[in-house]
Short mmCIF file of C-alpha atoms in Angstrom, two decimals:
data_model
loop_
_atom_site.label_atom_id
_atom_site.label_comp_id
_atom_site.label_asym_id
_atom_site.label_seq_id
_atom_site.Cartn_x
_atom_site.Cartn_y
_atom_site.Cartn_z
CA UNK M 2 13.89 -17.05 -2.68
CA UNK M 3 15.64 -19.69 -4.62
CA UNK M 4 18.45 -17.41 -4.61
CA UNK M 5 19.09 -17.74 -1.16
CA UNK M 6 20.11 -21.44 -1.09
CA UNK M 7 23.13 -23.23 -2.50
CA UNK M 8 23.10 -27.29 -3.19
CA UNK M 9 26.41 -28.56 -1.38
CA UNK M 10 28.27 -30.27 -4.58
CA UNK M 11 29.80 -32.89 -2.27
CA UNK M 12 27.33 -32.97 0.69
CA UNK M 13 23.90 -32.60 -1.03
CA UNK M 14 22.26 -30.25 0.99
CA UNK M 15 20.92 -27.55 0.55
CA UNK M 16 22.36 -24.59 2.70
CA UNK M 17 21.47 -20.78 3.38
CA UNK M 18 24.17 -18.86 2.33
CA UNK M 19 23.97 -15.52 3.94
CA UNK M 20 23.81 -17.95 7.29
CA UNK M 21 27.41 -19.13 6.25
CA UNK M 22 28.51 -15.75 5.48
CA UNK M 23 26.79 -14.82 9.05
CA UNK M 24 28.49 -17.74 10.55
CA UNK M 25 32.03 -16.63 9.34
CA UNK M 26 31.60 -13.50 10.04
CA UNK M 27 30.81 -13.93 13.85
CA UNK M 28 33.75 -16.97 14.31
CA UNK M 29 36.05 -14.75 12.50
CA UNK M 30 35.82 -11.57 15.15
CA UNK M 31 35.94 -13.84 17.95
CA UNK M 32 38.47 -16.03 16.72
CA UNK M 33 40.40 -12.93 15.92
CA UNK M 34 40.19 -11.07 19.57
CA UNK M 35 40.52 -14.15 21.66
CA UNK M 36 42.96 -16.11 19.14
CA UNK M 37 41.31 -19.31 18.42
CA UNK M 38 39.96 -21.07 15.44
CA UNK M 39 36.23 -21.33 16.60
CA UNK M 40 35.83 -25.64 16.43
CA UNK M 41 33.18 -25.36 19.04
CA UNK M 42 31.11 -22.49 17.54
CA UNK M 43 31.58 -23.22 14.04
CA UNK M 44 30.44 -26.96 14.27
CA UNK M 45 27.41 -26.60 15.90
CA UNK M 46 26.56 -24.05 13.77
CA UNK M 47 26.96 -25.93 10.49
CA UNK M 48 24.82 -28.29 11.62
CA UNK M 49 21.93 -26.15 12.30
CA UNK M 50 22.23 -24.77 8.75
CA UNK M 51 21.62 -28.35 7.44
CA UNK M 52 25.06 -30.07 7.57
CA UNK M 53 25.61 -33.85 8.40
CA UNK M 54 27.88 -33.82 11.80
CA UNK M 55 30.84 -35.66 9.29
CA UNK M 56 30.67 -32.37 7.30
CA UNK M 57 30.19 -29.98 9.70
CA UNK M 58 33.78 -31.16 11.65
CA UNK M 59 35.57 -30.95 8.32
CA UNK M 60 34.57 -28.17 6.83
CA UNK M 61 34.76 -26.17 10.33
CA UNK M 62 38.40 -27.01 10.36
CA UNK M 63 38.97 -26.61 6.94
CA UNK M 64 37.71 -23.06 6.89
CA UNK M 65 39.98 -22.56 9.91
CA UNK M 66 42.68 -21.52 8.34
CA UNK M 67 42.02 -18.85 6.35
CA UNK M 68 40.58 -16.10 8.88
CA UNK M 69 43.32 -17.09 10.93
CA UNK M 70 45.87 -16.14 8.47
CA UNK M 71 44.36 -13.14 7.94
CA UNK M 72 44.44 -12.17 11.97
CA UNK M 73 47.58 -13.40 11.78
CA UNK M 74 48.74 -10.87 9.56
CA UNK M 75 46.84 -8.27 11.43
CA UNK M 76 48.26 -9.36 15.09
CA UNK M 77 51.62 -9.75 13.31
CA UNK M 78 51.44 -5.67 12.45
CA UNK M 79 50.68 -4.78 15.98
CA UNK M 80 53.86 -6.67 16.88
CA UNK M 81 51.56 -9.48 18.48
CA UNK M 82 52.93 -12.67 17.44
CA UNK M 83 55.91 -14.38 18.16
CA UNK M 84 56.97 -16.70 15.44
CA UNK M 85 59.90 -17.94 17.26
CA UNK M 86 57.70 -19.27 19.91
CA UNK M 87 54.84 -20.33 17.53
CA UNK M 88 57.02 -22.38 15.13
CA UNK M 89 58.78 -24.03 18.57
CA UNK M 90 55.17 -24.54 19.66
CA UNK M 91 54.53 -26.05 16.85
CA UNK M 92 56.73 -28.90 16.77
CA UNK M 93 55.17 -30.08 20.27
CA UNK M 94 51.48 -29.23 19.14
CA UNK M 95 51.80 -31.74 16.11
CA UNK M 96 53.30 -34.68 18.49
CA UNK M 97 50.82 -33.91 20.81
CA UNK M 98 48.04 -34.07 18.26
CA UNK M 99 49.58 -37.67 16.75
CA UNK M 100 50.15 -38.87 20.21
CA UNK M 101 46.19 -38.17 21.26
CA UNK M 102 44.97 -39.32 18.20
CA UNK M 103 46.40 -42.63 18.69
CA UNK M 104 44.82 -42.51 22.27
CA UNK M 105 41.48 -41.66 20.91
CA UNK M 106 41.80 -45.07 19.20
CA UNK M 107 42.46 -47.03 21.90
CA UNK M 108 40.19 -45.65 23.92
CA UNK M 109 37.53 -46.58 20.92
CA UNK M 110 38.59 -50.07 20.90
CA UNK M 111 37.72 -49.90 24.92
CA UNK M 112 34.53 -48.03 24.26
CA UNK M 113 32.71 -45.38 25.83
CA UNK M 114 34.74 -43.15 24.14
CA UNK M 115 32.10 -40.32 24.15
CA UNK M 116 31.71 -40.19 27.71
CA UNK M 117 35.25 -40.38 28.67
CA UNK M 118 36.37 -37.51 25.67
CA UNK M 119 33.56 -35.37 27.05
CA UNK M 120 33.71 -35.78 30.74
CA UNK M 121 37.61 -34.59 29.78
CA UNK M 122 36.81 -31.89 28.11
CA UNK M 123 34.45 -30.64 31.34
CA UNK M 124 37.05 -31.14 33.54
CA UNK M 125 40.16 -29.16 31.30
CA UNK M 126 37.23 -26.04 30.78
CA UNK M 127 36.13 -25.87 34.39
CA UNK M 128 39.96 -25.63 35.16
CA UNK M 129 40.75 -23.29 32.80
CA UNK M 130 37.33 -21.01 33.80
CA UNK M 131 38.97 -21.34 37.47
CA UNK M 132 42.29 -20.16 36.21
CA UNK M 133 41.09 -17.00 34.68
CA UNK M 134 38.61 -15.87 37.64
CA UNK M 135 41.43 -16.83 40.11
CA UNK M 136 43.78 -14.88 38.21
CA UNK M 137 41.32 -11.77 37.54
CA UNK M 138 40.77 -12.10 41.45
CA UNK M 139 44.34 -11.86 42.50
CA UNK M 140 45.31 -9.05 39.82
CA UNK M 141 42.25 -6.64 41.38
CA UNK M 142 42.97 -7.45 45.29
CA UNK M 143 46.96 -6.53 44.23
CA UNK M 144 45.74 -3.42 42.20
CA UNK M 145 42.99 -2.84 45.29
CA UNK M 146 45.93 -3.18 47.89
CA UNK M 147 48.25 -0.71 46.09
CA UNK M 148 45.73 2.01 45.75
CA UNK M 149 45.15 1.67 49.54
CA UNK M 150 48.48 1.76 50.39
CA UNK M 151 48.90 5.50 47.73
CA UNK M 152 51.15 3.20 45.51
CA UNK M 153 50.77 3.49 41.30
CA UNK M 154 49.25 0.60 39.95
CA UNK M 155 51.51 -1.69 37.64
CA UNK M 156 49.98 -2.08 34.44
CA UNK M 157 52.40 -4.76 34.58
CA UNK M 158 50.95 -6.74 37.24
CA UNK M 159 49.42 -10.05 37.39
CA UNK M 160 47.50 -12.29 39.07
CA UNK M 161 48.43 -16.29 39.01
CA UNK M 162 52.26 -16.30 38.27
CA UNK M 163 53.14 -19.89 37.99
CA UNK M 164 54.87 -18.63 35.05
CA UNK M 165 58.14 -17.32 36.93
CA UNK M 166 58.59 -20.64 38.62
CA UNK M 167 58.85 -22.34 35.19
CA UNK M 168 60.91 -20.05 33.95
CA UNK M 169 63.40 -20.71 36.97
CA UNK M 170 63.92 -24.59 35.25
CA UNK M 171 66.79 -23.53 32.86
CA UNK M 172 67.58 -27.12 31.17
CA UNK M 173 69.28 -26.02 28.19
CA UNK M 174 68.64 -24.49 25.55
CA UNK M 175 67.66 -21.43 27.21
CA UNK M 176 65.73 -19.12 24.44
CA UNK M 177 64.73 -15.45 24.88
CA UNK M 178 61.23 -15.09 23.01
CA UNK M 179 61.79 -11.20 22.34
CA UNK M 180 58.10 -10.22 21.50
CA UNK M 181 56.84 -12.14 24.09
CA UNK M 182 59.45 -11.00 26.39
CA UNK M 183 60.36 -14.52 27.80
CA UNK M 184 63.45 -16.22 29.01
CA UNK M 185 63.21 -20.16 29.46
CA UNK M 186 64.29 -23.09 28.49
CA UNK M 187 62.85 -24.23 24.66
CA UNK M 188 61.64 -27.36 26.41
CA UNK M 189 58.69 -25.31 28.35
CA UNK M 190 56.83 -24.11 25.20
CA UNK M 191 57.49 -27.74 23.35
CA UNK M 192 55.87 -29.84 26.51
CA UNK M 193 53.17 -26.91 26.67
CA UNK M 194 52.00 -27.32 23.53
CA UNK M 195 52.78 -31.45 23.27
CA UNK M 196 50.52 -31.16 26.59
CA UNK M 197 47.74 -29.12 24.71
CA UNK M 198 48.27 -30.88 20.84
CA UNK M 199 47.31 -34.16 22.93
CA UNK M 200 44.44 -32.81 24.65
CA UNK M 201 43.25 -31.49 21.46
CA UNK M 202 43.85 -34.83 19.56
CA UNK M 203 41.83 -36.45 22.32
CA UNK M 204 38.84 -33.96 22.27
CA UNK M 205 39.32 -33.56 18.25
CA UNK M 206 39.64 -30.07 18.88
CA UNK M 207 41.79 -27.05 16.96
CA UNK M 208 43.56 -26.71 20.61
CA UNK M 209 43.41 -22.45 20.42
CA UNK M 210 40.97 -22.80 23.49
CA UNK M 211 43.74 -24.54 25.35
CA UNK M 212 46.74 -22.96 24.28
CA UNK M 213 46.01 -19.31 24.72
CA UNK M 214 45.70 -19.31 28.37
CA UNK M 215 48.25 -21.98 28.40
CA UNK M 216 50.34 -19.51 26.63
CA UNK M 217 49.45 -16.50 29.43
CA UNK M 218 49.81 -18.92 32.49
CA UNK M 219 52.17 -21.39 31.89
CA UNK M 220 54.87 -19.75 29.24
CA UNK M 221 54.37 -15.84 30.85
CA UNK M 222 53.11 -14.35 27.49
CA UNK M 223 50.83 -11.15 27.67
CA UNK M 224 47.35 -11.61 26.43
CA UNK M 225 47.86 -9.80 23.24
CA UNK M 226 50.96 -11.93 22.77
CA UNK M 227 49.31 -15.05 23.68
CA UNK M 228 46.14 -14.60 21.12
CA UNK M 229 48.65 -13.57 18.14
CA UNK M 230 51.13 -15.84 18.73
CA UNK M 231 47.79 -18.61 19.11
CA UNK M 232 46.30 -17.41 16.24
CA UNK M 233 49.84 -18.50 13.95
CA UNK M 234 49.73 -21.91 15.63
CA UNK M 235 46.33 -21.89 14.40
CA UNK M 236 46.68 -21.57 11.09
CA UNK M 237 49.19 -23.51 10.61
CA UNK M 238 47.03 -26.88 12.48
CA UNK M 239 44.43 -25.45 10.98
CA UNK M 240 46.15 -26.34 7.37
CA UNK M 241 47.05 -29.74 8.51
CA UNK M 242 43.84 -30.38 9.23
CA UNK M 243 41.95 -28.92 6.13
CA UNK M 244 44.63 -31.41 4.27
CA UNK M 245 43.34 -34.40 6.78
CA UNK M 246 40.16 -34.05 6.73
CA UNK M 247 39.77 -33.08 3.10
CA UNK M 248 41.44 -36.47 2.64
CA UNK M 249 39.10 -38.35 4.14
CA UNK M 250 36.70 -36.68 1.83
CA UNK M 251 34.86 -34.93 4.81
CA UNK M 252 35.48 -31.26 3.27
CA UNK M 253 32.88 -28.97 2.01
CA UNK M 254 35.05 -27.00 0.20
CA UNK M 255 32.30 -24.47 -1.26
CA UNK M 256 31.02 -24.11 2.21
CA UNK M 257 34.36 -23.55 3.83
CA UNK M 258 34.93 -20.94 0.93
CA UNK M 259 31.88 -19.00 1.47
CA UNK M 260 32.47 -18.44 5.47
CA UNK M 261 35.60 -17.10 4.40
CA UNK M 262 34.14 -14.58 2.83
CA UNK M 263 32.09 -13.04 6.26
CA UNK M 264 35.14 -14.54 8.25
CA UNK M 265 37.37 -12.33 6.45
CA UNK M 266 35.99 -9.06 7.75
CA UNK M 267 35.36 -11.07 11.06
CA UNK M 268 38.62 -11.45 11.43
CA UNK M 269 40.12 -7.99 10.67
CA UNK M 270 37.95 -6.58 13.38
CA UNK M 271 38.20 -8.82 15.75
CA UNK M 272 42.06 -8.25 15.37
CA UNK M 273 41.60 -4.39 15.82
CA UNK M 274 39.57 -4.94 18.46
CA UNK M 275 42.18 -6.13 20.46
CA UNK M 276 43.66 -2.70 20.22
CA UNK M 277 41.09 -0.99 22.30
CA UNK M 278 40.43 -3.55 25.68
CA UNK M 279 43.29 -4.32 27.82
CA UNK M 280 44.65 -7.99 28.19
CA UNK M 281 42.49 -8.43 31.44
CA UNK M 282 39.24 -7.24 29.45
CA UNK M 283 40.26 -10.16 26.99
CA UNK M 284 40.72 -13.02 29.71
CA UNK M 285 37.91 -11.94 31.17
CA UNK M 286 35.30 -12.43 27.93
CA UNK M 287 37.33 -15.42 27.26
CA UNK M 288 36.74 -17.15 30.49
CA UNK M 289 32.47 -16.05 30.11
CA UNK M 290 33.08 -18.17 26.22
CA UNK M 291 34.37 -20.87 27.95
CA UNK M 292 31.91 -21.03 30.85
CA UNK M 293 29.44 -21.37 28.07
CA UNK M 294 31.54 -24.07 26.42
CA UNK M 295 31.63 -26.07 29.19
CA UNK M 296 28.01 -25.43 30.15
CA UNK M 297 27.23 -26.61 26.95
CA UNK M 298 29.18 -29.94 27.17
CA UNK M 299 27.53 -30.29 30.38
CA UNK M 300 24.20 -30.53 28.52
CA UNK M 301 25.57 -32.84 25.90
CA UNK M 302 26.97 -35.06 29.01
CA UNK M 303 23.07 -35.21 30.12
CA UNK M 304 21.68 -35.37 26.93
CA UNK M 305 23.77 -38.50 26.34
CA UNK M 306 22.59 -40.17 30.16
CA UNK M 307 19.11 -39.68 29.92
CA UNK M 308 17.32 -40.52 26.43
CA UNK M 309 14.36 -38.99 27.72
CA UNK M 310 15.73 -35.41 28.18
CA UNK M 311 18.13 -35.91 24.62
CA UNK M 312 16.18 -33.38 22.40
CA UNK M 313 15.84 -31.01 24.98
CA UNK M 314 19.72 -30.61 26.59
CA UNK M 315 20.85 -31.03 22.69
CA UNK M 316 18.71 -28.13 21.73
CA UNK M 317 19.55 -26.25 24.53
CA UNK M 318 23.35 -26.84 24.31
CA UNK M 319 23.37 -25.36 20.39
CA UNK M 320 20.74 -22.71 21.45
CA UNK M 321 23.31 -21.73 24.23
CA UNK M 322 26.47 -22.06 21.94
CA UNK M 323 25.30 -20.22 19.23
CA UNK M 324 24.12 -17.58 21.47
CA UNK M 325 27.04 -16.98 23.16
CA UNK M 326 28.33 -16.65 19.86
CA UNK M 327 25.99 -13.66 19.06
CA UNK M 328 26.95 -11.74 22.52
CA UNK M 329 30.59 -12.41 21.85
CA UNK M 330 30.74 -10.61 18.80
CA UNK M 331 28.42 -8.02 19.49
CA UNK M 332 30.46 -7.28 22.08
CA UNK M 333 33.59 -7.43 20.44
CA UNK M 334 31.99 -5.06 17.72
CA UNK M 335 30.79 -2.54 20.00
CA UNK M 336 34.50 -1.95 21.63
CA UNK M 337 35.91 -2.13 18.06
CA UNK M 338 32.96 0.90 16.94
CA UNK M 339 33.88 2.82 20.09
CA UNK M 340 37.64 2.57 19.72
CA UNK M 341 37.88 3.71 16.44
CA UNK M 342 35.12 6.31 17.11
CA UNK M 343 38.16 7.53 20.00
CA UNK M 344 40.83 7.00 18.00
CA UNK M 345 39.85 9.36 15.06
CA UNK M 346 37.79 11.79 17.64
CA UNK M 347 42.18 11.95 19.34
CA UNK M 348 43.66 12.34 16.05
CA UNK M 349 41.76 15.40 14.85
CA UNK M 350 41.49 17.26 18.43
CA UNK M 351 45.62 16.06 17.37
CA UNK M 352 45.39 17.61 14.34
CA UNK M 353 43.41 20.93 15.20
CA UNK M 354 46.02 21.44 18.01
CA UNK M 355 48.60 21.44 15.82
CA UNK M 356 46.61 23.98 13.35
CA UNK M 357 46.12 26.35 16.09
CA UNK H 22 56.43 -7.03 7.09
CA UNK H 23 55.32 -7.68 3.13
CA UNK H 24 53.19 -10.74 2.09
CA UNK H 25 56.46 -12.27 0.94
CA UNK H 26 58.33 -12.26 4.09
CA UNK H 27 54.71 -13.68 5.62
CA UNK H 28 54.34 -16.09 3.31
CA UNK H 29 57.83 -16.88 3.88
CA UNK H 30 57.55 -17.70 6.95
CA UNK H 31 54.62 -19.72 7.28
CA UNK H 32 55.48 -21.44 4.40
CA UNK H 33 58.00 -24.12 6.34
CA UNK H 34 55.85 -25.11 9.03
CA UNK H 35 53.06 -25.53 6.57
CA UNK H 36 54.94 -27.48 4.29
CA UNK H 37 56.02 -29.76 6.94
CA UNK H 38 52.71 -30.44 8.70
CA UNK H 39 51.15 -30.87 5.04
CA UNK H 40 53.86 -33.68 4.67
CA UNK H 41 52.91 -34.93 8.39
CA UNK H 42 49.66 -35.04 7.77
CA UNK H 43 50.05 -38.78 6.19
CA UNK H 44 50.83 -39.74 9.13
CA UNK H 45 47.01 -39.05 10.40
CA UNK H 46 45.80 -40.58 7.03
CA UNK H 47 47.58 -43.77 7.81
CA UNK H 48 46.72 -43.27 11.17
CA UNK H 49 42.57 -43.54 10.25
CA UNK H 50 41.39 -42.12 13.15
CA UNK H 51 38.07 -39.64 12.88
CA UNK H 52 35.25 -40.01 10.17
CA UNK H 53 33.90 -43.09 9.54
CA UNK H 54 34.67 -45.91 6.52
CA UNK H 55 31.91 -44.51 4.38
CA UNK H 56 32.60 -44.24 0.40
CA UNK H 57 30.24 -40.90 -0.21
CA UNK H 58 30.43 -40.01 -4.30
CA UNK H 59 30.01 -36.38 -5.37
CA UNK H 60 26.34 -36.01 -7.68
CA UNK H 61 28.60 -34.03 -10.07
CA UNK H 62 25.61 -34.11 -12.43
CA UNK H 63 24.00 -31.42 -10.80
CA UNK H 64 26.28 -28.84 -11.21
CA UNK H 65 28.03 -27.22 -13.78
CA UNK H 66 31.87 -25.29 -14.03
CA UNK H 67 33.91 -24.92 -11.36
CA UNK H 68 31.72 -27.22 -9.07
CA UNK H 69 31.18 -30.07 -11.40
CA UNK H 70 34.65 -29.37 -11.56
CA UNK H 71 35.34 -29.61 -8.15
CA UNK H 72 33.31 -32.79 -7.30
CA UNK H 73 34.67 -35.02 -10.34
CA UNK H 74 38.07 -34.09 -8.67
CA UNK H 75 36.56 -35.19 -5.26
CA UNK H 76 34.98 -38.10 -6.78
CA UNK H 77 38.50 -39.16 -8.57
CA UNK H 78 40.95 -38.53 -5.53
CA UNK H 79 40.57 -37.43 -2.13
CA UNK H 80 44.51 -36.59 -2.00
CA UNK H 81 43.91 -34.25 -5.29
CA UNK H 82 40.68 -32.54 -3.61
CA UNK H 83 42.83 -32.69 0.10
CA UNK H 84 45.95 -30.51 -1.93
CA UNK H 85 43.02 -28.21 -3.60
CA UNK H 86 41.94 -27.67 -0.55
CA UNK H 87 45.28 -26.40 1.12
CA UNK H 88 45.70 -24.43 -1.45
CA UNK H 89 42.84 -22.91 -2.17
CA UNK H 90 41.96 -21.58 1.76
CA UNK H 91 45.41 -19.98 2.57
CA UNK H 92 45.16 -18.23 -1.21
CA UNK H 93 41.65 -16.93 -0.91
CA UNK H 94 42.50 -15.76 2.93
CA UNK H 95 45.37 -13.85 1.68
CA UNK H 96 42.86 -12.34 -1.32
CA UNK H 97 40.44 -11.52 1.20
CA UNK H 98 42.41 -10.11 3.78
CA UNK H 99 44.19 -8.06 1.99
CA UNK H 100 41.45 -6.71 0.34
CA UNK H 101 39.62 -6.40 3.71
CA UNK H 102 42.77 -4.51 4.94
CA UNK H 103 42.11 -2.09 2.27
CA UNK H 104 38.67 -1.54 3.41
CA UNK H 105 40.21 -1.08 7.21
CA UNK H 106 42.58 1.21 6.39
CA UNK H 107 39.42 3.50 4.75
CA UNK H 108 38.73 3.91 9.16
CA UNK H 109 41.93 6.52 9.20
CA UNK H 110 43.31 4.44 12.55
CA UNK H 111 46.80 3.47 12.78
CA UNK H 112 46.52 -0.30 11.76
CA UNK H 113 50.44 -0.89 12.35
CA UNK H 114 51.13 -0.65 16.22
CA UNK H 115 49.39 -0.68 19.57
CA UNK H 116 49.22 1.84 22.35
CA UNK H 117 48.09 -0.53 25.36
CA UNK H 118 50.76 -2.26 26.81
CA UNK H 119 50.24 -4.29 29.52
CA UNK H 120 49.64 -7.63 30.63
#
């Protein structure tokens, strides 16, 4: 079964290939219907398949990139990203990022640094898990209330709208985002994304798990808009950091190759996905992923405290990350298998319609 | 929109935040001061290749890097959105619209 293992040329280790295929392929789909690179899944998972931690961070990021080019692409040709608001994004994403990473290193020279970046990290994904349920909450009692009251439900509709009051701060330039269908000043999306680039910096994080539902809650974008539009910013701080990290010679660029290969049909269907489930399906599974995120930190936070319980809440954080993983994109499979099972079932009842 | 137009526009910001990223190398922060050397011996074509490079400079290996991921996704994906379009679904718009 020599077969089955690769030697790392810059690592050493050896590594089960078909579990970085595996790997890719499951970070790819979810990374593709949510619109996020995957940091947290990917680098736990590495690790389990034999990489030093160093490693596992750099290649994780370094293989970032390419699925989320490819859904990208894919979002792009469902008329899901906007580029106008990703490159703006951009710009504030990558002072963010510099900004946090030269508060990481103060904070190092302090001390402690773990416990502070963590107990952060906690606090930002029990927020963001709030802001979702909240916002599921109020969009079913408004639906509830217009059913009871014989009006048509607005597909339109949504729950938290803290959106429209940013909008109403017009400090010029005023932009209209046409795909996302958003009128505000350019400064919203730049201090957005400065706000989540420095967050990420701090947490050495890709960001995508902060920025989409900044995206849907703080700039007004629809889901599908958010996670495409995500997905470019993505890719393109997902090349920055394959060029940092690979610098500091922390890049396993075999490894990083060989996810691409699952990622790449990972991504593609966890971009078509999107197709069939309804931007309130999406925030929903996304605020279960990062429930389990921050349940996961959680244990790292005890594992940390308490030597005595380390193996354990280590073992169950990666257990719990990597199977959340698993039920994420077996889900995400299953809608993607019964949309297109609909789809082509509608186009030939379509087709023998037309014949008759 | 065609791969050129795409490519197009990432291109900018890509080339600009490969620039940037000196910045972070000056900068230091993340992995640790450790010199780790590539066992080139080991292996033969394109990795030997690959780990003399990484073994020689870290800025050539960085650039094959960032070269070598945004290629190969493009390879793949467009290969892979051969394979998609095999499904017979309409891969170029979206019917659900709504928040």
């Amino acid at each position: 079964m020599d077969w089955l293992f690769v030697t790392m040329p810059i690592a050493g280790v050896e590594i089960f290939w078909p579990g970085l295929v595996i790997l890719g392929f499951g970070v790819g789909m979810i990374g593709g219907f949510f619109g996020m690179g995957g940091g947290w899944m990917v680098t736990p998972g590495l690790n389990i398949l034999g990489f030093p931690m160093a490693f596992a961070i750099g290649t994780d990021i370094a293989q970032m990139a390419g699925p989320s080019l490819i859904s990208t692409a894919r979002h792009a040709r469902f008329g899901n990203v906007d580029y106008r608001l990703g490159g703006i994004m951009v710009v504030g994403t990558v002072g963010g990022f510099e900004a946090g990473a030269q508060l990481i290193m103060w904070l190092e020279r302090i001390g402690k640094v773990d416990i502070y970046v963590r107990s952060g990290y906690l606090v930002l994904l029990s927020l963001i898990a709030w802001l979702v349920f909240t916002d599921v909450a109020k969009k079913m009692r408004k639906d509830r209330e217009a059913r009871a009251a014989g009006r048509e439900v607005d597909a339109l509709s949504t729950g938290i709208e803290w959106h429209k009051t940013l909008h109403k701060i017009r400090i010029p330039p005023v932009i209209h985002f046409k795909k996302a269908g958003v009128r505000c000043s350019a400064w919203l999306p730049i201090l957005v994304s400065f706000f989540t680039g420095l967050m990420a910096g701090i947490l050495g994080i890709g960001g995508g798990l902060i920025r989409m539902p900044a995206l849907i809650y703080l700039v007004g974008c629809p889901t599908h808009i958010a996670v495409g539009t995500d997905l470019f910013e993505v890719a393109i701080s997902g090349l920055y950091g394959a060029a940092s990290y690979s610098y500091k010679g922390r890049t396993e660029l075999v490894a990083a190759v060989i996810m691409l290969v699952g990622a790449s049909i990972g991504a593609q269907i966890g971009s078509v996905a999107t197709k069939y489930v309804k931007g309130y399906g999406i925030r929903i599974f996304f605020g279960i992923a990062v429930i389990g995120c921050a349940v996961s930190i959680l244990f790292k936070i005890i594992a940390a405290a308490y030597p005595g319980v380390r193996a354990f809440f280590n073992g169950a954080a990666t257990v719990l990350i990597l199977g959340l993983v698993a039920a994420l994109a077996l889900y995400i499979f299953m809608k993607f298998l019964n949309g297109v099972r609909a789809e082509r079932a509608e186009k030939k009842r379509a087709m023998s319609q037309v014949a008759l | 929109m065609g791969a050129r137009a795409w490519l197009g526009r990432m291109g900018v910001p890509a080339a600009v935040l490969t620039v940037l990223a000196g910045n972070v190398f000056a900068a230091g922060g993340g992995g640790e001061m450790i010199v780790i050397v590539a066992d080139s011996r080991k292996f033969s074509g394109l990795e030997a290749w690959s780990a003399n490079l990484y073994n020689e400079s870290h800025a050539y290996f960085a650039l094959l890097t960032v070269l070598t991921i945004p290629l190969l996704g493009l390879l793949l994906g467009t290969l892979t959105g051969l394979l998609m379009r095999l499904l017979g679904i309409n891969l170029k718009s979206r019917v659900l619209a709504e928040h």
